[in-house]
Amino acid sequence: EVVANRMGMIPLTFDEKTYIMKKDCKCEGKGCSNCQVSLVLKKKGPAIVYSGDMKTTDKSVLPVYDRIPITELFEGQSIELEATAQLGVGREHAKWQGAVVGYKLEDGKKDNFVFNVESISGIEVSRVVTKSAEILEAKFDEFGKAVKKLK
């Protein structure tokens, strides 16, 4: 369970054009090459198992950092597993959070803010901000349509 949790929190790079959310996939959430990728981990002790030891079926999907420790194996121990990675949103689980954001008032002015966005995923900060703005815009449009229906 601990190994599964640690592996689930390792940020992975991926091609946005290749993968889609399971809920939006034609496979209806069953899992296919459009909405998930397999990762294989196989190592014998004594050794420290790192994120870079994971191998994927898609070479564009890799750990953002190769040296994230997963577990330590002692003499006579080994690990062999296959895992599945899929896209998700941070609201469902922290492992899918794309970035952390902080803000402060600029020079004490009430309406001026300085935002600090740090990517904790395989996605560039500029893409995180752009995609977030697109999602917010879609939600505002949906909200506006719902309000118009009330009139």
CSV table of C-alpha atoms in Angstrom, one decimal, residues 56-134:
chain,number,residue,atom,x,y,z
A,56,THR,CA,6.3,2.7,-19.6
A,57,THR,CA,4.6,1.5,-22.7
A,58,ASP,CA,4.7,5.1,-24.1
A,59,LYS,CA,8.2,6.7,-24.2
A,60,SER,CA,6.6,10.2,-23.9
A,61,VAL,CA,5.3,9.2,-20.4
A,62,LEU,CA,8.2,9.5,-17.9
A,63,PRO,CA,8.7,10.6,-14.3
A,64,VAL,CA,9.4,14.3,-14.2
A,65,TYR,CA,12.3,13.5,-11.8
A,66,ASP,CA,14.3,10.2,-12.1
A,67,ARG,CA,15.6,10.2,-8.5
A,68,ILE,CA,12.4,10.2,-6.4
A,69,PRO,CA,12.9,7.3,-4.0
A,70,ILE,CA,10.0,4.8,-3.9
A,71,THR,CA,11.3,2.1,-1.5
A,72,GLU,CA,14.5,0.4,-0.3
A,73,LEU,CA,15.0,-3.3,-1.0
A,74,PHE,CA,17.3,-5.4,1.2
A,75,GLU,CA,19.3,-8.6,0.2
A,76,GLY,CA,16.9,-11.2,-1.0
A,77,GLN,CA,14.0,-8.8,-1.6
A,78,SER,CA,12.6,-7.8,-5.0
A,79,ILE,CA,9.8,-5.9,-6.4
A,80,GLU,CA,7.9,-6.6,-9.6
A,81,LEU,CA,4.6,-4.8,-10.5
A,82,GLU,CA,2.6,-3.3,-13.3
A,83,ALA,CA,0.6,-0.1,-12.6
A,84,THR,CA,-1.7,2.0,-14.6
A,85,ALA,CA,-1.5,5.8,-14.9
A,86,GLN,CA,-4.5,7.9,-16.0
A,87,LEU,CA,-5.4,11.6,-16.1
A,88,GLY,CA,-7.5,13.1,-13.3
A,89,VAL,CA,-8.1,16.4,-11.5
A,90,GLY,CA,-6.8,17.7,-8.2
A,91,ARG,CA,-10.3,18.0,-6.8
A,92,GLU,CA,-10.5,14.2,-6.9
A,93,HIS,CA,-7.0,13.4,-5.5
A,94,ALA,CA,-3.8,15.4,-4.7
A,95,LYS,CA,-1.8,13.2,-7.1
A,96,TRP,CA,-3.6,14.9,-10.0
A,97,GLN,CA,-2.9,18.4,-8.8
A,98,GLY,CA,-1.0,20.2,-11.6
A,99,ALA,CA,0.4,23.1,-9.6
A,100,VAL,CA,0.5,25.0,-6.3
A,101,VAL,CA,-0.5,28.6,-6.3
A,102,GLY,CA,0.1,31.4,-3.8
A,103,TYR,CA,-0.7,35.1,-4.0
A,104,LYS,CA,-0.1,38.3,-2.1
A,105,LEU,CA,-1.4,41.8,-2.3
A,106,GLU,CA,0.9,44.0,-4.4
A,107,ASP,CA,2.2,47.0,-2.5
A,108,GLY,CA,-0.8,46.8,-0.1
A,109,LYS,CA,-3.2,47.8,-2.9
A,110,LYS,CA,-6.6,46.2,-2.5
A,111,ASP,CA,-7.2,45.2,-6.1
A,112,ASN,CA,-3.6,44.2,-7.2
A,113,PHE,CA,-2.3,40.7,-6.7
A,114,VAL,CA,0.9,38.9,-7.4
A,115,PHE,CA,0.3,35.2,-8.1
A,116,ASN,CA,3.1,32.6,-7.8
A,117,VAL,CA,2.4,29.4,-9.8
A,118,GLU,CA,4.7,26.4,-9.4
A,119,SER,CA,4.2,23.3,-11.5
A,120,ILE,CA,4.3,20.0,-9.5
A,121,SER,CA,3.5,18.0,-12.5
A,122,GLY,CA,4.8,17.3,-16.0
A,123,ILE,CA,3.0,20.3,-17.3
A,124,GLU,CA,4.6,23.7,-18.0
A,125,VAL,CA,3.4,26.6,-15.8
A,126,SER,CA,2.2,28.6,-18.8
A,127,ARG,CA,0.0,25.6,-19.9
A,128,VAL,CA,-1.3,25.1,-16.3
A,129,VAL,CA,-2.4,28.8,-16.2
A,130,THR,CA,-3.9,28.7,-19.7
A,131,LYS,CA,-5.8,25.5,-19.2
A,132,SER,CA,-7.1,26.7,-15.8
A,133,ALA,CA,-8.4,29.9,-17.5
A,134,GLU,CA,-10.1,27.8,-20.2
